[in-house]
Short mmCIF file of C-alpha atoms in Angstrom, two decimals:
data_model
loop_
_atom_site.label_atom_id
_atom_site.label_comp_id
_atom_site.label_asym_id
_atom_site.label_seq_id
_atom_site.Cartn_x
_atom_site.Cartn_y
_atom_site.Cartn_z
CA MET A 1 19.84 44.45 -28.27
CA SER A 2 18.91 48.34 -28.15
CA THR A 3 19.34 50.51 -25.27
CA VAL A 4 15.01 50.59 -25.98
CA GLU A 5 14.85 46.96 -25.48
CA GLU A 6 17.09 46.91 -22.26
CA VAL A 7 15.07 49.31 -20.44
CA ARG A 8 11.74 47.33 -21.26
CA GLY A 9 13.60 43.83 -20.43
CA ILE A 10 14.16 45.20 -17.41
CA THR A 11 10.88 47.11 -16.29
CA ARG A 12 9.04 44.16 -17.38
CA GLY A 13 11.31 42.03 -14.41
CA GLY A 14 10.96 44.46 -12.57
CA GLY A 15 7.51 44.63 -12.48
CA ALA A 16 7.00 40.69 -12.38
CA ALA A 17 8.91 41.01 -8.92
CA PHE A 18 6.65 43.43 -7.76
CA THR A 19 4.11 41.52 -7.97
CA ALA A 20 5.70 38.44 -6.72
CA LEU A 21 6.26 40.54 -3.75
CA TRP A 22 2.75 41.90 -3.30
CA SER A 23 1.00 38.85 -4.07
CA GLY A 24 3.47 37.01 -1.23
CA SER A 25 3.23 39.48 0.99
CA MET A 26 -1.54 38.99 0.85
CA VAL A 27 -0.28 35.29 1.60
CA LEU A 28 2.32 36.32 4.72
CA CYS A 29 -0.77 38.80 5.94
CA GLY A 30 -3.51 35.75 5.27
CA LYS A 31 -1.22 33.31 7.82
CA LEU A 32 -0.60 35.57 10.01
CA CYS A 33 -4.59 36.05 10.26
CA GLY A 34 -5.31 32.80 10.57
CA CYS A 35 -2.38 32.40 12.85
CA GLY A 36 -4.58 35.11 15.14
CA THR A 37 -7.80 33.14 14.72
CA SER A 38 -6.65 29.82 15.52
CA ALA A 39 -4.82 31.37 18.54
CA LEU A 40 -8.25 32.86 19.57
CA LYS A 41 -10.46 29.44 18.78
CA TRP A 42 -8.06 27.58 21.05
CA ALA A 43 -8.15 29.91 23.48
CA TRP A 44 -12.34 29.73 23.88
CA ASP A 45 -12.05 26.20 23.67
CA GLN A 46 -10.11 26.09 26.72
CA ALA A 47 -12.21 27.92 28.54
CA SER A 48 -15.22 26.31 27.30
CA VAL A 49 -15.10 22.98 26.95
CA ASP A 50 -15.02 21.07 30.42
CA THR A 51 -12.74 17.97 29.87
CA GLU A 52 -13.94 15.58 32.86
CA ALA A 53 -17.00 15.40 31.52
CA THR A 54 -16.24 15.09 27.33
CA ALA A 55 -14.22 12.11 28.74
CA ALA A 56 -16.79 10.76 30.48
CA LYS A 57 -18.82 11.03 27.37
CA GLN A 58 -16.07 9.36 25.33
CA ALA A 59 -16.14 6.69 27.62
CA LYS A 60 -19.80 5.69 27.59
CA ALA A 61 -19.64 5.89 23.88
CA ASP A 62 -16.94 3.30 24.18
CA LYS A 63 -19.15 1.69 26.06
CA LYS A 64 -22.20 1.12 24.19
CA ALA A 65 -19.34 0.73 20.41
CA GLN A 66 -18.09 -2.37 22.05
CA ALA A 67 -21.24 -3.85 24.15
CA LYS A 68 -22.83 -3.26 19.86
CA ALA A 69 -19.41 -4.66 18.13
CA ARG A 70 -19.50 -8.06 20.50
CA PRO A 71 -22.13 -10.17 19.37
CA VAL A 72 -21.72 -9.10 15.50
CA LYS A 73 -18.06 -11.08 16.36
CA LYS A 74 -19.54 -13.68 17.93
CA ALA A 75 -21.72 -14.73 15.21
CA ALA A 76 -18.98 -14.06 12.77
CA ALA A 77 -16.68 -16.26 14.42
CA ASP A 78 -19.88 -19.13 14.94
CA GLU A 79 -20.01 -19.45 11.20
CA ASP A 80 -16.26 -19.92 9.97
CA GLN A 81 -14.79 -22.00 13.24
CA ASP A 82 -12.80 -23.51 10.71
CA ASP A 83 -11.12 -20.32 9.33
CA GLU A 84 -7.90 -19.03 11.00
CA THR A 85 -8.40 -15.94 13.39
CA GLU A 86 -6.39 -12.89 13.94
CA ASP A 87 -6.72 -10.25 16.90
CA GLU A 88 -8.86 -8.14 16.24
CA PRO A 89 -8.28 -4.74 17.37
CA GLU A 90 -10.55 -3.00 20.66
CA VAL A 91 -13.22 -1.23 18.74
CA SER A 92 -13.90 2.42 19.64
CA ALA A 93 -16.63 4.69 18.89
CA PRO A 94 -15.94 7.52 16.98
CA PRO A 95 -14.71 11.55 18.94
CA VAL A 96 -17.96 12.97 20.84
CA VAL A 97 -19.11 16.50 20.52
CA PRO A 98 -17.28 18.14 23.30
CA VAL A 99 -19.18 19.31 26.71
CA ARG A 100 -19.14 22.75 27.07
CA ARG A 101 -19.35 25.06 30.52
CA PRO A 102 -22.05 28.22 29.90
CA VAL A 103 -21.78 31.04 27.83
CA ALA A 104 -21.59 32.41 30.93
CA GLU A 105 -19.21 30.77 32.61
CA SER A 106 -16.62 30.21 29.87
CA LEU A 107 -16.36 33.82 28.90
CA GLY A 108 -15.43 34.94 33.13
CA MET A 109 -12.40 31.43 32.40
CA LEU A 110 -11.36 33.88 29.40
CA VAL A 111 -10.89 37.27 30.77
CA LEU A 112 -9.56 35.77 33.87
CA GLY A 113 -7.44 33.25 31.56
CA GLY A 114 -6.75 36.69 29.64
CA VAL A 115 -5.77 38.80 32.57
CA LEU A 116 -3.46 36.63 33.31
CA ALA A 117 -1.43 35.99 30.02
CA ALA A 118 -1.35 40.39 29.52
CA GLY A 119 -0.06 40.25 33.06
CA ALA A 120 2.74 37.78 31.72
CA VAL A 121 3.40 39.54 28.90
CA GLY A 122 3.90 42.83 30.39
CA THR A 123 6.19 41.27 32.89
CA VAL A 124 8.35 40.24 30.51
CA GLY A 125 8.38 43.10 28.55
CA THR A 126 9.10 45.01 31.89
CA LEU A 127 11.99 42.66 32.26
CA VAL A 128 13.21 42.86 28.55
CA TRP A 129 12.79 46.88 27.33
CA PRO A 130 16.39 48.31 28.91
CA TYR A 131 18.03 45.16 27.25
CA VAL A 132 15.24 46.48 23.83
CA GLN A 133 16.50 50.29 24.79
CA GLU A 134 20.19 49.22 24.21
CA LEU A 135 19.38 48.02 20.46
CA ALA A 136 18.66 51.53 18.90
CA PRO A 137 21.69 52.51 17.59
CA TRP A 138 20.75 49.44 15.34
CA ARG A 139 17.82 50.70 15.04
CA GLY A 140 18.73 51.17 11.08
CA VAL A 141 20.16 48.33 10.72
CA ILE A 142 17.60 46.05 12.32
CA ALA A 143 14.55 47.40 10.25
CA THR A 144 16.53 46.86 6.89
CA VAL A 145 17.19 43.36 7.14
CA GLY A 146 13.66 42.59 8.88
CA GLY A 147 12.66 43.89 5.67
CA LEU A 148 14.36 41.63 3.05
CA ALA A 149 13.41 38.59 5.01
CA TRP A 150 9.54 39.70 4.43
CA MET A 151 10.67 40.66 1.03
CA VAL A 152 12.44 36.97 0.62
CA ALA A 153 9.71 34.78 2.67
CA ALA A 154 6.91 36.55 0.36
CA TRP A 155 8.92 35.62 -3.15
CA MET A 156 9.28 32.18 -1.56
CA VAL A 157 4.86 32.08 -0.90
CA ALA A 158 4.09 33.56 -3.45
CA PRO A 159 1.86 31.84 -5.83
CA SER A 160 3.58 30.56 -9.66
CA PRO A 161 2.43 33.28 -12.27
CA ALA A 162 0.75 32.32 -15.52
CA PRO A 163 3.03 31.15 -18.50
CA ALA A 164 3.14 32.95 -20.73
CA GLU A 165 1.94 32.76 -24.61
CA ASP A 166 5.22 32.91 -26.43
CA ASP A 167 6.61 29.65 -23.92
CA ALA A 168 3.52 27.53 -24.99
CA GLU A 169 5.15 25.02 -26.96
CA GLN A 170 7.98 24.30 -24.22
CA LEU A 171 4.94 22.81 -21.76
CA PRO A 172 5.49 19.28 -21.14
CA ASP A 173 2.80 17.14 -23.41
CA ASP A 174 -0.10 15.07 -21.81
CA ALA A 175 -0.30 12.53 -23.81
CA ALA A 176 2.83 10.52 -21.98
CA ALA A 177 1.44 10.45 -18.77
CA VAL A 178 -2.10 10.09 -19.90
CA THR A 179 -0.79 6.85 -21.69
CA GLN A 180 1.65 5.57 -18.15
CA GLU A 181 -1.43 6.29 -16.05
CA GLY A 182 -3.56 4.06 -19.13
CA THR A 183 -1.06 1.28 -18.68
CA ALA A 184 -1.13 1.08 -15.14
CA ALA A 185 -4.24 1.08 -15.39
CA ASP A 186 -4.41 -2.16 -17.15
CA ALA A 187 -1.97 -3.87 -15.51
CA LEU A 188 -3.92 -3.11 -12.56
CA ALA A 189 -7.21 -4.73 -14.05
CA ARG A 190 -5.15 -7.89 -15.71
CA HIS A 191 -4.33 -8.57 -11.68
CA ILE A 192 -7.72 -8.15 -10.26
CA LEU A 193 -8.67 -10.20 -13.04
CA GLU A 194 -5.95 -12.48 -11.89
CA ARG A 195 -6.67 -12.90 -8.34
CA LEU A 196 -10.36 -13.43 -8.24
CA ALA A 197 -9.47 -16.27 -11.47
CA GLU A 198 -7.21 -18.11 -8.36
CA LEU A 199 -10.25 -17.29 -6.15
CA ALA A 200 -12.94 -19.42 -8.98
CA GLU A 201 -10.47 -21.42 -8.91
CA GLN A 202 -10.03 -22.89 -5.06
CA GLY A 203 -13.90 -22.51 -4.54
CA ARG A 204 -13.72 -19.00 -2.95
CA SER A 205 -15.89 -15.85 -2.97
CA GLY A 206 -13.55 -13.12 -2.32
CA LEU A 207 -11.35 -11.11 -1.37
CA HIS A 208 -11.13 -7.97 0.69
CA VAL A 209 -10.63 -4.11 -1.33
CA THR A 210 -7.32 -3.70 1.56
CA SER A 211 -5.74 -7.30 0.43
CA LEU A 212 -5.58 -5.92 -3.31
CA ILE A 213 -4.16 -2.75 -2.27
CA ASP A 214 -2.00 -4.67 -0.74
CA SER A 215 -1.24 -7.31 -3.99
CA ALA A 216 -1.65 -5.02 -5.81
CA GLN A 217 1.74 -2.60 -3.63
CA GLU A 218 3.65 -5.97 -2.92
CA ASP A 219 4.01 -6.66 -6.87
CA GLY A 220 4.52 -2.82 -7.93
CA LEU A 221 1.37 -1.69 -9.74
CA LEU A 222 0.51 0.98 -7.15
CA ALA A 223 2.90 3.26 -5.25
CA PRO A 224 2.53 2.79 -1.20
CA GLY A 225 0.43 4.81 0.23
CA ALA A 226 -0.98 6.34 -2.90
CA MET A 227 -4.38 4.64 -2.65
CA ASP A 228 -6.47 4.25 0.39
CA LYS A 229 -9.98 1.77 0.39
CA ALA A 230 -11.99 4.79 -0.42
CA ALA A 231 -9.50 5.99 -3.66
CA MET A 232 -9.67 2.38 -4.17
CA ARG A 233 -13.16 1.42 -3.90
CA ALA A 234 -14.44 4.24 -6.55
CA TRP A 235 -11.93 3.82 -8.96
CA LEU A 236 -12.97 -0.09 -9.23
CA ASP A 237 -16.60 1.45 -9.99
CA ALA A 238 -16.41 3.37 -12.51
CA SER A 239 -13.85 0.72 -13.79
CA GLY A 240 -16.31 -2.07 -14.56
CA PHE A 241 -15.99 -4.14 -10.89
CA PRO A 242 -18.81 -4.24 -8.48
CA VAL A 243 -17.71 -3.27 -5.13
CA THR A 244 -20.20 -5.26 -2.61
CA LYS A 245 -20.20 -4.45 0.89
CA SER A 246 -20.34 -6.86 2.47
CA VAL A 247 -17.57 -9.59 1.56
CA LYS A 248 -16.39 -12.50 4.53
CA VAL A 249 -13.53 -13.64 4.26
CA LYS A 250 -12.05 -15.66 7.49
CA GLY A 251 -14.49 -13.76 9.28
CA ASP A 252 -13.87 -10.61 9.26
CA VAL A 253 -16.08 -8.89 6.53
CA ASP A 254 -15.22 -5.24 4.54
CA TYR A 255 -16.16 -3.78 1.10
CA GLY A 256 -14.61 -5.94 -0.99
CA LEU A 257 -14.83 -7.85 -4.92
CA ARG A 258 -16.77 -11.16 -5.03
CA VAL A 259 -16.37 -13.83 -8.17
CA ASP A 260 -20.08 -14.39 -8.99
CA ARG A 261 -20.94 -10.20 -9.52
CA VAL A 262 -17.80 -9.62 -10.89
CA SER A 263 -18.97 -12.09 -13.79
CA GLU A 264 -22.31 -11.18 -14.03
CA ALA A 265 -21.10 -7.37 -13.92
CA LEU A 266 -18.49 -8.67 -16.77
CA GLY A 267 -20.70 -11.47 -18.95
CA MET A 268 -17.45 -14.21 -18.60
CA PRO A 269 -15.39 -15.75 -15.88
CA PRO A 270 -12.93 -14.05 -14.86
CA GLU A 271 -10.47 -15.86 -16.63
CA GLN A 272 -12.14 -15.47 -20.10
CA ALA A 273 -12.00 -11.76 -19.14
CA LEU A 274 -8.30 -11.35 -18.49
CA ALA A 275 -7.96 -12.72 -22.00
CA HIS A 276 -9.88 -9.93 -23.56
CA LEU A 277 -8.49 -7.49 -21.43
CA SER A 278 -5.19 -8.89 -22.65
CA GLY A 279 -6.25 -9.53 -26.12
CA GLU A 280 -6.31 -13.39 -26.47
CA GLY A 281 -9.77 -13.96 -26.13
CA SER A 282 -11.46 -16.67 -28.65
CA SER A 283 -13.08 -15.32 -31.99
CA THR A 284 -15.48 -16.99 -34.19
CA PRO A 285 -14.25 -16.54 -37.57
CA ALA A 286 -16.85 -15.71 -39.82
CA GLN A 287 -18.49 -18.45 -42.44
CA THR A 288 -18.46 -17.65 -46.13
CA ALA A 289 -21.11 -19.41 -48.13
CA PRO A 290 -19.42 -21.88 -50.65
CA GLN A 291 -19.08 -20.78 -53.87
CA ALA A 292 -21.50 -21.98 -56.29
CA PRO A 293 -20.37 -24.02 -59.30
CA ALA A 294 -20.44 -22.26 -62.45
CA GLY A 295 -23.21 -22.02 -64.96
CA THR A 296 -25.47 -22.96 -61.66
CA PRO A 297 -27.84 -20.46 -60.47
CA SER A 298 -27.24 -20.18 -57.09
CA SER A 299 -30.25 -20.12 -54.43
CA ALA A 300 -30.70 -18.80 -51.55
CA PRO A 301 -31.63 -21.97 -48.43
CA GLU A 302 -35.09 -20.55 -47.15
CA SER A 303 -33.85 -19.49 -43.93
CA ALA A 304 -30.25 -18.04 -43.31
CA PRO A 305 -28.69 -18.63 -40.07
CA ALA A 306 -28.67 -15.44 -37.84
CA PRO A 307 -24.84 -13.94 -37.62
CA ALA A 308 -23.61 -14.90 -34.07
CA ALA A 309 -23.76 -12.50 -31.84
CA PRO A 310 -20.19 -11.06 -30.72
CA GLU A 311 -18.82 -12.35 -27.43
CA PRO A 312 -18.74 -9.16 -24.36
CA ARG A 313 -16.16 -7.54 -24.66
CA LEU A 314 -14.42 -5.34 -21.46
CA THR A 315 -14.70 -1.69 -21.42
CA LEU A 316 -12.16 -1.61 -18.60
CA VAL A 317 -10.35 0.91 -17.46
CA LYS A 318 -10.62 4.59 -15.61
CA PRO A 319 -6.88 5.85 -15.86
CA LEU A 320 -5.24 5.49 -12.21
CA PRO A 321 -5.05 9.06 -10.73
CA ALA A 322 -1.63 10.34 -11.19
CA ALA A 323 -0.16 10.28 -7.42
CA ALA A 324 -1.05 5.80 -7.66
CA VAL A 325 1.43 5.59 -10.21
CA GLN A 326 4.23 7.28 -9.22
CA GLY A 327 6.81 5.24 -7.82
CA SER A 328 5.61 2.27 -8.93
CA ALA A 329 7.74 -0.30 -10.98
CA GLN A 330 4.79 0.11 -14.02
CA GLU A 331 5.17 -3.66 -14.85
CA VAL A 332 2.39 -4.95 -17.26
CA ALA A 333 2.11 -8.02 -18.91
#
């Protein structure tokens, strides 16, 4: 390597370092500004929110929600007397909007709190200032250490640079990741169809989305906590499994899958859909017309039978999110 190339390499590396230092410093300044904004917002909330009135409003909303949910629980219990019942958590209303004091009163309390805080800071500064003056001979060391600490923190929080064009060939191929996610989605679809087939054989109507998530995690098809109820509902709808809003299982009503609705959407019962998804679906071989003997002209029938319509095929499935398959066993039947 020539001297010119060495100088260019050092300069190019220094430029990247200064760029990372600048971008990281902007990130740190943004965090400091965010902390100041959060502190001001917290101070305003402390001065303006009436905690007692807010607590009373929340208690009233909770009582109203409990009174509204009591008849629904009683009706569900009466319909499913033979089913097992479990203790349900206490019903509570969502957090209410805080009750705030008048603006003039809030500003007065904020000013009073600011005066008290300034007095406390001034007192602490007066007590600590003599000790700070003793550090005067070490000002250069303190400034150097502080500057190095800032630079290290800036480089740590700096965003990663965009990959260079020369390194494009070294980037990992996403084909393997896509194949892994698709395989996991196929395994989860088979798991769902197996559960629905079992329910159909037992004469049960359906199951909840939360129960499906738990069973998939137990079988190692999903990483624990990777998909919540909302994410699973979105994946089911996108994969051809219609989600029903109100499915009753042992007196509990929640989002779930019904055997009849899934069968209607797929055009076949779950056990047949499972066979098609696994590549074991029955296929009717095409019937060939018998050949006419030699010398005998073949005569076409007056009404040729129409070819049989192909059986419905599954259009499943949408690939799972990458986070849902990380750490899972990826068991594929």
